[in-house]
Structure formats: C-alpha cells, structure tokens
XYZ file of C-alpha atoms in Angstrom:
542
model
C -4.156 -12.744 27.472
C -3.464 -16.764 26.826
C -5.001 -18.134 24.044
C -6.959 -20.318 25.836
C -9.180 -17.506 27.332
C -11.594 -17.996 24.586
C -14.691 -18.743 26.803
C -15.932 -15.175 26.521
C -16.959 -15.827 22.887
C -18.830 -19.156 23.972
C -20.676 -17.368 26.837
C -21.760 -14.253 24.458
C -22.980 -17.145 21.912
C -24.891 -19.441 24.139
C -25.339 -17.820 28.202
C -26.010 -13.826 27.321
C -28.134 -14.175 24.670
C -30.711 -11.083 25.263
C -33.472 -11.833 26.226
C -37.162 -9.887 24.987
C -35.896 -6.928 23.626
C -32.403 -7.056 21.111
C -29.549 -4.706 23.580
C -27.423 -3.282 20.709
C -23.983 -2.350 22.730
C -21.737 0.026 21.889
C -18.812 -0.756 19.547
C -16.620 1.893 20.842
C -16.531 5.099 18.778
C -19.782 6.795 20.240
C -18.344 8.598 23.161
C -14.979 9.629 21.220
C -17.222 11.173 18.033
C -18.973 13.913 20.866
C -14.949 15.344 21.530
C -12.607 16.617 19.606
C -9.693 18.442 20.447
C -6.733 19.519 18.188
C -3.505 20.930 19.038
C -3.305 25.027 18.125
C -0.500 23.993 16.924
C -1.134 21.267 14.616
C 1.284 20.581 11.143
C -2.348 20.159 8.901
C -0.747 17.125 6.685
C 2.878 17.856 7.914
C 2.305 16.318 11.194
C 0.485 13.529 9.356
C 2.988 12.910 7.032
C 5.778 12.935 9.664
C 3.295 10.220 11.864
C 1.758 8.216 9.578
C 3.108 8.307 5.955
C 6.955 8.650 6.881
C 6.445 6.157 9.270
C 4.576 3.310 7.401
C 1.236 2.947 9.068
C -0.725 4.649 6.275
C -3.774 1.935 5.572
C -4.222 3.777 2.266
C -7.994 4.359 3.107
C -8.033 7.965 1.141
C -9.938 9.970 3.987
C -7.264 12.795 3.702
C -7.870 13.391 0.253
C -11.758 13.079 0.537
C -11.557 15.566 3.358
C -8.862 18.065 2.153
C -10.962 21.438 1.580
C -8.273 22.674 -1.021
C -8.006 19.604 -3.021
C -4.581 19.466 -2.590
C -4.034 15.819 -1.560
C -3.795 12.838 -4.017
C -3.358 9.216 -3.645
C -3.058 6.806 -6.482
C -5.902 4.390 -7.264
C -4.265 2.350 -8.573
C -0.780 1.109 -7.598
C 0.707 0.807 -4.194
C 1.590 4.405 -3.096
C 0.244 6.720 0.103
C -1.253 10.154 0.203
C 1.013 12.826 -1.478
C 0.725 16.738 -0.984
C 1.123 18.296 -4.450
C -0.349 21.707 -3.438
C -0.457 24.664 -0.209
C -1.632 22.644 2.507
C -3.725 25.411 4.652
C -3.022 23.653 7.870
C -6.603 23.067 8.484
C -5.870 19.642 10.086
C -9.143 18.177 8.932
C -7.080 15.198 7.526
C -5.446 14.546 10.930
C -9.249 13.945 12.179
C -10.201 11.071 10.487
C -6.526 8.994 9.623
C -6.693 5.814 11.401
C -2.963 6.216 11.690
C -3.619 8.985 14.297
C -7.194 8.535 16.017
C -6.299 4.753 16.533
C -9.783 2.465 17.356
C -9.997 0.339 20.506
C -9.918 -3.638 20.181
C -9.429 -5.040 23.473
C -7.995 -8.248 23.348
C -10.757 -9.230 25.774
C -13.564 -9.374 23.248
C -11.179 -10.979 20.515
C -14.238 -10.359 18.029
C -15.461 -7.230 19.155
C -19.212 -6.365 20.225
C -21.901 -7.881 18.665
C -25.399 -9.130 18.633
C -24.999 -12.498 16.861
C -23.391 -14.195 14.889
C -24.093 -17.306 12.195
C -22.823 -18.972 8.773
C -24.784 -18.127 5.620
C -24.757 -18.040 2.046
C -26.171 -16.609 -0.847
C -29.682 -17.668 -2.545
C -28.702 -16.974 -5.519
C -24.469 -16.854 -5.676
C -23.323 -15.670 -8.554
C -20.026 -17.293 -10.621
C -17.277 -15.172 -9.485
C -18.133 -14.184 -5.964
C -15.987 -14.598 -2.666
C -17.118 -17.574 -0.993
C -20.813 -17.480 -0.214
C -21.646 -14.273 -1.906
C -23.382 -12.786 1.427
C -21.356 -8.877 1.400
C -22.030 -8.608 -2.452
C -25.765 -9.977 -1.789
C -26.790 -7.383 0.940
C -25.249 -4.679 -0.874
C -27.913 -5.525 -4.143
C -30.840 -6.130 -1.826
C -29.809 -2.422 -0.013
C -30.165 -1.075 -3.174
C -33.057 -2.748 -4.231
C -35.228 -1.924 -1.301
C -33.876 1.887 -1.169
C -32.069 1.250 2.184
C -28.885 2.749 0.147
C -28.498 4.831 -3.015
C -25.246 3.805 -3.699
C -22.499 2.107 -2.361
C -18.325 2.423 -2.842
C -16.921 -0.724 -4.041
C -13.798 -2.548 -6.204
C -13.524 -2.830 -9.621
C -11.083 -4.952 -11.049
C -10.533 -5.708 -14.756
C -9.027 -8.917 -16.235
C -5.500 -7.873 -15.988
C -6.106 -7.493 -12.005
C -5.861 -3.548 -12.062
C -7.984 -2.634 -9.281
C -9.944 0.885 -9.280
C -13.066 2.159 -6.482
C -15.984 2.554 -7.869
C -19.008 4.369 -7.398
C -22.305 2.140 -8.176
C -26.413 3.228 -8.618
C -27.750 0.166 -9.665
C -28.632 -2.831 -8.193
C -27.598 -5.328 -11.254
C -23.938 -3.549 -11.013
C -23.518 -5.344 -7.716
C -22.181 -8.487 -8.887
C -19.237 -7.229 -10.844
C -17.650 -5.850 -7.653
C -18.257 -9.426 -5.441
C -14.406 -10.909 -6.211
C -11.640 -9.939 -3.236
C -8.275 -8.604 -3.769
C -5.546 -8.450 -1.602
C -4.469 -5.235 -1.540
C -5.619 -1.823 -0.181
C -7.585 0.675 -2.831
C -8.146 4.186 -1.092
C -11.997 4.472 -1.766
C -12.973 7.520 0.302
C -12.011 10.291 -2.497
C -15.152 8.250 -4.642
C -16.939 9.059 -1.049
C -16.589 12.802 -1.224
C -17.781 12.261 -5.124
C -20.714 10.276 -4.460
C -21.959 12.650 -2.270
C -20.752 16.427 -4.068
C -21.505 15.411 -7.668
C -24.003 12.360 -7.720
C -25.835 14.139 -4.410
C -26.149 10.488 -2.684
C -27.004 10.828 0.847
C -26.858 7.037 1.872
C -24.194 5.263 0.850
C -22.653 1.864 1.736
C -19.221 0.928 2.444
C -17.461 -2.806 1.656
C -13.953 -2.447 3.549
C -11.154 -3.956 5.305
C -11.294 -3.428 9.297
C -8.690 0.111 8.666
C -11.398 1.117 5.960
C -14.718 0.646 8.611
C -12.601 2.553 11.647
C -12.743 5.301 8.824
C -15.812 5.313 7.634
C -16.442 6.091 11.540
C -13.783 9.204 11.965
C -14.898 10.636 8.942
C -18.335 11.464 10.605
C -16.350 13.904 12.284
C -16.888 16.236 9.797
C -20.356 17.667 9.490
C -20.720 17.353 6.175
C -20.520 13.567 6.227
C -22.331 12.889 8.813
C -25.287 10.353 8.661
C -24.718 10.437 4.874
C -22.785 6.670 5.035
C -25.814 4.217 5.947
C -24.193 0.822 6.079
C -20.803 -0.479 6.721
C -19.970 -3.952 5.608
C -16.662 -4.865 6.816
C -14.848 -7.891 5.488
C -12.175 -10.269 7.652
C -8.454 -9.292 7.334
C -5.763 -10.476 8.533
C -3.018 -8.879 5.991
C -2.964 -6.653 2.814
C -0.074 -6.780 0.083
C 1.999 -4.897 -1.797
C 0.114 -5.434 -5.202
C 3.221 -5.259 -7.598
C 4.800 -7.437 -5.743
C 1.790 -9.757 -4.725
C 1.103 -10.010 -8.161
C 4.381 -10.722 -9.949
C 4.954 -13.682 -7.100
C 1.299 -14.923 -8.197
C 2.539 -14.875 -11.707
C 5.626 -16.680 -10.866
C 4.252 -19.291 -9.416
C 1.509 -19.927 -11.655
C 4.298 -19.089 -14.762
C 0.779 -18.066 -16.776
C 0.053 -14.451 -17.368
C -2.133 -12.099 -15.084
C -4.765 -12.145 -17.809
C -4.828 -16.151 -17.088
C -5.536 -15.689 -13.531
C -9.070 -16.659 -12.222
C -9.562 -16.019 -8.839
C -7.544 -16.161 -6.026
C -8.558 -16.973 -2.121
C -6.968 -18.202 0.846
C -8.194 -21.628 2.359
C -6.881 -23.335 5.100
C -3.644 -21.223 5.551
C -2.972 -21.799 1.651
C -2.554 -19.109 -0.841
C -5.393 -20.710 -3.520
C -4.917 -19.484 -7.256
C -7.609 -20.733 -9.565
C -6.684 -20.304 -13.503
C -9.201 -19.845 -16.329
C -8.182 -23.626 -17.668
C -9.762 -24.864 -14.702
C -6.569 -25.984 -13.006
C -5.487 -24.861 -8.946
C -2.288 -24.355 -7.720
C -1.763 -23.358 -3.878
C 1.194 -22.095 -2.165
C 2.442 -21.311 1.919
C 0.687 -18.106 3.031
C 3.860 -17.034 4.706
C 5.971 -16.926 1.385
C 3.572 -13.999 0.549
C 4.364 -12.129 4.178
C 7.188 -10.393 2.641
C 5.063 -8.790 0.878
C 2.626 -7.495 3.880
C 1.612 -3.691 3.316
C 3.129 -1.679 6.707
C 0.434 -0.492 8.229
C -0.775 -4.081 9.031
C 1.840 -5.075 11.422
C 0.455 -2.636 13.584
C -3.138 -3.378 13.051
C -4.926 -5.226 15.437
C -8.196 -6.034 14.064
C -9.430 -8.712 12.131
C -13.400 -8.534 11.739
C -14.007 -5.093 11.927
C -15.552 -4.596 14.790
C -16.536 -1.198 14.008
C -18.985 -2.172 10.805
C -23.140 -2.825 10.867
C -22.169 -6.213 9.960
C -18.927 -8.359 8.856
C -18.666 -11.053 6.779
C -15.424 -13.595 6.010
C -14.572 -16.998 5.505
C -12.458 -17.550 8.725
C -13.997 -19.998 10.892
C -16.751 -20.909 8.136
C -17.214 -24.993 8.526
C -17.369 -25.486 4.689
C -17.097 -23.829 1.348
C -19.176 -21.692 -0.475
C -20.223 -19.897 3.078
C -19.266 -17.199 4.893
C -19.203 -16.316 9.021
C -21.988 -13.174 9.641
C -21.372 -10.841 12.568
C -24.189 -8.472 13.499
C -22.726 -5.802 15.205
C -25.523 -2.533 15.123
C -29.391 -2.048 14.540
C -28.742 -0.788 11.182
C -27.008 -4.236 10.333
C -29.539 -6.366 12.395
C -32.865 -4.813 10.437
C -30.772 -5.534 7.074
C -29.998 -8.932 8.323
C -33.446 -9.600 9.193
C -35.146 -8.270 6.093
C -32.673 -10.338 3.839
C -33.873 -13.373 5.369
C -37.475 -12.794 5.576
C -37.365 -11.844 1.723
C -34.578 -15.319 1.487
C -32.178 -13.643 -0.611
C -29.579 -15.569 1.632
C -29.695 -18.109 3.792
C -29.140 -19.143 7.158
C -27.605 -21.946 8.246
C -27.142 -24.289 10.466
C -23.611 -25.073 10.771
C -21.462 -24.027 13.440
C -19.286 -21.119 13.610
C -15.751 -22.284 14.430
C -15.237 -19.882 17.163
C -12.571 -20.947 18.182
C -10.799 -20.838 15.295
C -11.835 -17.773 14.346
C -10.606 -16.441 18.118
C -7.161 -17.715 17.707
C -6.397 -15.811 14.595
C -8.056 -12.973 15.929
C -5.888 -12.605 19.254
C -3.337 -13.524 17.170
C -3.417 -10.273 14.945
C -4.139 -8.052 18.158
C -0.760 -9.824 19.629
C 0.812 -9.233 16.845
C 0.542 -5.273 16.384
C 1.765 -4.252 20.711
C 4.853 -2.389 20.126
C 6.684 -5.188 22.052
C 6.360 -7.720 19.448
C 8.563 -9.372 16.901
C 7.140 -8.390 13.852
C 6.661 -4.614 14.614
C 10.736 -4.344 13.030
C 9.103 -4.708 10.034
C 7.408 -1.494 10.120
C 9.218 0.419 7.135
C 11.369 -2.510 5.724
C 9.716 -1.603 2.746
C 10.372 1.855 2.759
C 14.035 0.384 3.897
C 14.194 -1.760 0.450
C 12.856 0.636 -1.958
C 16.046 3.581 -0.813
C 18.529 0.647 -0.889
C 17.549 -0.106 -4.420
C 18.143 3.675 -5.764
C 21.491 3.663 -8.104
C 23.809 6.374 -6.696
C 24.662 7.554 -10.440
C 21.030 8.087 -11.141
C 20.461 9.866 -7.898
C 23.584 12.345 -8.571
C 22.600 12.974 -12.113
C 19.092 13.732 -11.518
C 18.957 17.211 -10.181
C 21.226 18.194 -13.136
C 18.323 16.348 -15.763
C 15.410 18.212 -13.599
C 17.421 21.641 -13.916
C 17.907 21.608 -17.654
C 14.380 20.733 -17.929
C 12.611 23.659 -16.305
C 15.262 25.471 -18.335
C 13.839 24.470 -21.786
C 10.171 25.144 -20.452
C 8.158 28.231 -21.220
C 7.212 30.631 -18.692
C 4.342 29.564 -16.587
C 3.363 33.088 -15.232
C 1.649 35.992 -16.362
C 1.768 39.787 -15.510
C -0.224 40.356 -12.954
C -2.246 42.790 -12.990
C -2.180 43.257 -16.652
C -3.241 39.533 -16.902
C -5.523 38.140 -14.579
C -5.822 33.971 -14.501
C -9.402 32.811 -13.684
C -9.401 30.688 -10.014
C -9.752 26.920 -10.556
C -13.750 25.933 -9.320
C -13.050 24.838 -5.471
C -11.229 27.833 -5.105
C -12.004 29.831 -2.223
C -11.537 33.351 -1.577
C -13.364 36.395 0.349
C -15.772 35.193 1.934
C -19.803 36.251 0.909
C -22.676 36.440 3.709
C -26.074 36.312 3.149
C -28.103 39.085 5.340
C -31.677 37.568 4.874
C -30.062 33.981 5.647
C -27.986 34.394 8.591
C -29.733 34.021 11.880
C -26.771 34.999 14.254
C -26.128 31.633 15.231
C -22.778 31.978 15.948
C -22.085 28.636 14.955
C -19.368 29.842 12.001
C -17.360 31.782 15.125
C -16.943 28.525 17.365
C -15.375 26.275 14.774
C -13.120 28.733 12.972
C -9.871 26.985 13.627
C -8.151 30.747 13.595
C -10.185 32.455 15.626
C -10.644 34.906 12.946
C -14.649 35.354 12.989
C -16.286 37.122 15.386
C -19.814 38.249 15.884
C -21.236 42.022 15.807
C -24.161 43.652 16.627
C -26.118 45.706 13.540
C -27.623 48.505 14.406
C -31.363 46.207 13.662
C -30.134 44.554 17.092
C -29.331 41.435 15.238
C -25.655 40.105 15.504
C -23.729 38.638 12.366
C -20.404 37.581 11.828
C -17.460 39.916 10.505
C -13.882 38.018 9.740
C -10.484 38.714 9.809
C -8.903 37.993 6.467
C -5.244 38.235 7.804
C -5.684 35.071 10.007
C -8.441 33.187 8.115
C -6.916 30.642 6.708
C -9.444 29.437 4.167
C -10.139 26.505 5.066
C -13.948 26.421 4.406
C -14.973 25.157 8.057
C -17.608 27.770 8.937
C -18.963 27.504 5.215
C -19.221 23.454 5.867
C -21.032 23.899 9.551
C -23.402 26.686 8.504
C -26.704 25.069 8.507
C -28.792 28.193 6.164
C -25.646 28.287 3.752
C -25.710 31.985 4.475
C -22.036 32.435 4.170
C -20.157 31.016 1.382
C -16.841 31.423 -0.478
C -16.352 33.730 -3.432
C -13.704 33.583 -5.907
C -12.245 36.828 -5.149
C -8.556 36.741 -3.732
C -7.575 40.563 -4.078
C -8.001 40.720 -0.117
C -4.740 43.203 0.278
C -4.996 46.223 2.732
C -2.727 49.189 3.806
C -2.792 48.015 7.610
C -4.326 45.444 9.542
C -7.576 46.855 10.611
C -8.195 47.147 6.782
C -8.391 43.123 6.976
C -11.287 43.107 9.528
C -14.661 42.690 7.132
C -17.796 43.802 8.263
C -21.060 42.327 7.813
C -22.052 45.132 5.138
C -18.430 44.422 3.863
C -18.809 40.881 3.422
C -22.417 40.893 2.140
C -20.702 43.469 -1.364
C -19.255 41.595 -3.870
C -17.115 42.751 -6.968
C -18.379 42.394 -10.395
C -19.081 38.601 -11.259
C -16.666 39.134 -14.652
C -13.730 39.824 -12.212
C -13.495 35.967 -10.896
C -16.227 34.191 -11.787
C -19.688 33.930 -10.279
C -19.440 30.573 -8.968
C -19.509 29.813 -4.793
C -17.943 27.252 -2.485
C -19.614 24.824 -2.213
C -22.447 24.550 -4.246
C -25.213 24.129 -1.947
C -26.972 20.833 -1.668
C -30.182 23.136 -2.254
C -31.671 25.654 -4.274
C -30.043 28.959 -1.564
C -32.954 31.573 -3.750
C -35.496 28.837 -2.279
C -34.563 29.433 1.237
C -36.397 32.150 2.936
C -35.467 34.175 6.120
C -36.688 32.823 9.700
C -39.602 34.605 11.039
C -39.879 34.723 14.466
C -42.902 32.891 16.119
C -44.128 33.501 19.797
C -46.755 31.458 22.027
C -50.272 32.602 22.039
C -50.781 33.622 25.759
C-alpha cells in the first residue's frame, strides 16, 4: 500500500461518523477466541521455544509463565532475558495458546490505525509531576479504580536507579507512581495470574505495549481468565530496547549516573533525556536502533489496535497531550464517564493523522518477511555467542563437574523417607459425588483423552480417568464449573498392569490418609466447595 493511501483515516474521522446509535466494530480477535485447535502432537514449550524464543520474536509479555499449570516456567523481571523452562514441562501446550509469537494478531495495512470509534487529543485535569505527556493512561486507570470499574490494575514500577519491576496495585492514590514510560519490555502477566489466585481480583486493568494488549486477548483462551481482565489500555510503540544496553548508551551520553536521570521521552524523532539539574540533552533515535529488542522487527503494530482504548504522543499537536483512540464499549463508557466527571479533558486540537498514519504503515512495512530490517531478527542472539571466550567455554563443564562433586546428596530413600509435594503440586485426582452433575465437560477438554464418562448404577454418569495417559495438566480441574473434581497431592499412582490405572468414580472419590501428602487441593477454589450444595432437579408444573 503507498503511503499516500491515507484517506481511509480522514473518511472514518469526518464521512462515517455513526450516526444515532454508537456501531462498536470488531477489532479482530472475536471470531478466532470461539476456535481452537492444537496439534496432537504439540512440543508444550518445546515447540515454543524452538518458534519463538530460539528464534527471537519473544515480546517478553510473561503469558507462558502465568499460564503454565506446573509452575515450571520463569522469566526475569527484571533484566532483558525470555521465558526459561527450569522444570518437567507436561506438554500441556497451554503456553503455545496465548504467545503472540505463535497466534499472531491481524493489522491490515488497510486500516493503518486499526478499528475504532473515535479518536481526539486530551490531557489530564489534574497531571501530576512525573507523568508521560498528558497524564491521560495513568488518569483513567485512578478514576477506574475510584469508581469500582476495576479492582486492580498491572502496571510498572521503576525505582530511581531505573530498575523496572510489574506491579500489582489496589489503590487509587498508588496510580501516580506507575505514570513514567520506559523503554523496554517487563513481562507483567505472571503478576496477572497473582492478582487473580492470591489477591482474588476479578477485574483487572492492563497498561501495555501493542504485543502486551494482543495478549491480554489470547489469554482469555483459558477459562479461568476469562472476563476477569476489564480494561486494556494500550500505549503507542514503535520499538522496545535492550535495557542494559539502552541504559548504559543513556548514561554515556549524558556522562551523569542512572540515579541522575530524570525522565526520558522521545519528541520529534529525538531521543529526549531530562536530568534532575534541570538540564536536556537529546540525541538521533536511530543511534538507539541497535539496540531494538527482536521481536519488534517483526511487529507490525503501533497503537494497539486490540485495547478498549490507546493513548500516545504520536501525532499529538503540542506537549503535555496525548492522541485517544476509542476502540470498544468498555473503553467508550470509561471515556465518557471521565469527561462528564472532567478528570481529563478534551480538546480541541487536531489529531495529526497523518502523521500518525505514516509511522504506522511504516512499522506494518517494516515487519513482511520481505523487508530489510527482518536480517536483524537474532543479531542479538548473533552478538551475545560471538562474545563467549573459547577458554571459558572449554573450562566450564570441568568447573560445573567438580561442583556437583563437592555437593551433598540431594535425595532421600524412598520409601523409608517420604518428601512432602511442593503446594501446586498435583497428583491423583479427587471427585466430588454430591458435586458432579455428569456434565461431561472434564472429558471434552482432556488434552489425553484419558477421562471418560460411566454410568453408576443410580443412572447418573461420572467421570473415571486413566492415570497412565493423564498427563496432569489440571485442564478438566480449571473447566469444571462445581469444582467437583480437584487435584490431590497423592503421586503413589503405580499399578501391576494397565487396567489397574483406569480409576473409577468410587476410586477417585477415596482418598489416603491426609498425613500421607498433605490435605491441601489444586486449586484452591475461588469459593467456599462445603458451601456448594448438590443440584436438585426441577420440572414444570403441568
């Protein structure tokens, strides 16, 4: 598409503005959530590792880790690095659902900006020293909380020395600590999964890059995150960074410590760094492209066009304000209340659209596979094995070898000594008689085929499983909706032959003594299970 085919966005402003009635239109993911199909024989993280991490297109959103029913994922909050398995992975390919690096998100280059309802410059009533631009993502995420629209939201900490950490934050007056920008990724989905198993928050907020938002949308996949994430700010991207690197070029130029470091924004194609003396000192953006994190070579959206509503300064007229895209009915009632109550402000300058096209078909240019910059996809990986010193690398499996000599035995002798599971264990699984209404549901997701339903001799059917194909993953615990089967800590599952393995319903309904593993369950139900009576049937008066 020529880069003069930017009419679309001038029509949508000014010709097809709905009339009567707001017409919300669909931003893409709706159809795609209703499907999903999985290989039989998928790798679980294996085949994401070998697609995504290997290959540098991890955005370093976290969703694998949040998702990962064994808890054997980790990422580091902190410095650049990509999801690492440091356990068994099960196979259960939940974390191939929701990578964006996999289940890629349309962005036609025909709608440059994506679907939306309108879009405007604002600012913040009452902008706050420290905030990005006008203040209008950190401003809607207080006045959420305020008004109960949200119980919580996932945001950025970051300290004086620029260490950057996701955070989990209750209270309204937080907000503001969390308004600066950094330019690098911070995986904040593993504080998702926390926010909602721990703190029991059931509408949350996300403030993201474009990668983060198309997330935020796969991980609905799963059932137990489903309508729990109530808004999704997205913020305008065009590139990420390598923060070591980012950081010690910032500090090179500026030849003042991290700690001296103010704020730092981009204006006008200029990398601007504001010190705590007061003074400024810009620099060429495209010194700092060196530096670009991998994934976002092959990234092709810039105002993530898959939030409620995104907010940047690209195309703003003026300081201090920010460009507002309403994309959903979730961000247009938030929009609308915010106004009403004034907490920001509408304005009326003039989006430069145009502008703000350009650099958007720009980025989606920039990511086709037939493009100049998609060679460097890896460099960095390239770089970093270039730099290893061939001494150190031969002497190293000699230094790891004497070390496990020197190190005490880490097992025990089983069965004479019996190690308690860790608390997300899961073992043999536990059903509920009185619970279980015979849905069936636990049978059509099991990944392994490994449940199947039975008939009782009351004439009800319940669901018996094979424990030498389950691989337990947790899936039919996650989907049942009366929490009538759950996950026990017991692992001694071994049998003399394989019809052994087959559990009945009276079999799976016994469980050992509670001294034997521990009387905890997987997961710990989001309700009080003793509270939860059986269904009764009801019929029609004739």
């Amino acid at each position: 598409m020529d880069l003069t085919n930017i009419n679309w966005c001038h029509k949508q402003l000014n010709d097809e503005k709905p009339q009567g009635a707001v017409v919300f239109p669909k931003l893409g993911f709706e159809d795609r959530m209703k499907h999903v199909t999985l290989a039989k024989d998928s790798l679980g993280f294996g085949e994401l590792k070998y697609n995504v991490t290997d290959k540098g297109t991890c955005c370093r959103c976290g969703a694998c880790v949040a998702v990962c029913p064994v808890n054997v994922l980790d990422i580091d909050r902190v410095d650049s690095g990509v999801a690492i398995n440091t356990g068994k992975c099960i196979t259960c390919a939940l974390c191939t659902w929701v990578c964006t690096g996999i289940n890629k998100w349309e962005a036609p280059e025909e709608k440059p900006l994506g679907n939306y309802v309108e879009i405007f410059i604002a600012t913040s009533a009452n902008k706050r020293s420290g905030v990005q631009d006008g203040g209008v993502a950190t401003t809607l995420v207080q006045y959420a909380l305020e008004k109960g629209i949200i119980d919580g939201a996932v945001m950025v900490e970051r300290n004086e020395e620029w260490i950057t950490q996701p955070k989990i934050v209750t209270k309204p007056e937080d907000v503001p600590k969390y308004g600066t920008s950094t330019y690098w990724l911070v995986p904040l989905f593993p504080e998702v999964t926390e926010a909602l198993e721990k703190l029991r928050l059931s509408k949350l907020a996300i403030v993201d890059v474009p990668c983060g938002i198309a997330t935020a949308r796969w991980l609905e996949r799963i059932p137990k995150y489903k309508g729990k994430i109530a808004l999704r700010i997205g913020l305008f991207c065009y590139e990420s960074y390598y923060r070591e690197e980012f950081m010690d070029e910032i500090t090179r130029l500026t030849k003042t410590p991290v700690e001296e470091i103010a704020k730092i924004d981009i204006k006008k194609g200029k990398m601007v760094i504001e010190l705590r003396n007061g003074a400024r000192i810009g620099a060429d953006l495209d010194q700092f492209s060196k530096f670009t994190w991998d994934s976002c070579w092959t990234c092709h959206d810039l105002t993530a066009e898959w939030s409620d509503i995104s907010v940047g300064a690209i195309g703003n007229p003026r300081e201090g304000t920010n460009v507002v895209i309403v994309r959903t009915e979730a961000g247009k009632k938030l929009i609308d209340q915010a106004l009403k109550d004034g907490v920001i402000v509408k304005l009326d300058d003039k989006v430069r659209i145009k502008t703000l096209t350009k650099i958007a078909l720009r980025k989606k240019k920039r990511s086709l596979p037939e493009h100049p910059s998609q060679s460097k996809i890896g460099l960095k990986l390239v770089d970093e094995y270039k730099k290893t010193n061939p001494i150190e690398a031969f002497l190293m499996p000699f230094v790891a070898t004497i070390i496990q000599v020197a190190r005490k035995p880490v097992t025990v002798e089983y069965p004479k000594v019996r190690l308690r599971p860790s608390e997300r264990f899961m073992g043999r699984h536990r059903l509920d008689l009185e619970l279980c209404t015979g849905c069936s549901i636990c049978a059509r997701v099991c990944i392994d085929s490994s449940i199947e339903m039975v008939r009782m001799e009351n004439g009800r059917e319940y669901p018996s499983v094979d424990m030498a194909t389950c691989s337990f993953c947790g899936l039919c615990v996650d989907y049942c909706p009366r929490y009538a089967i759950t996950m026990t800590k017991e692992f001694e599952l071994a049998g003399y032959n394989r019809h052994e393995m087959w559990y009945t319903p009276e079999q799976l309904s016994q469980t050992k003594e509670e001294e034997s593993y521990g009387k905890e369950i997987y997961p710990k139900p989001h309700i009080n299970v003793e509270t939860v009576k059986p269904l009764t049937a009801q019929y029609d008066e004739e």
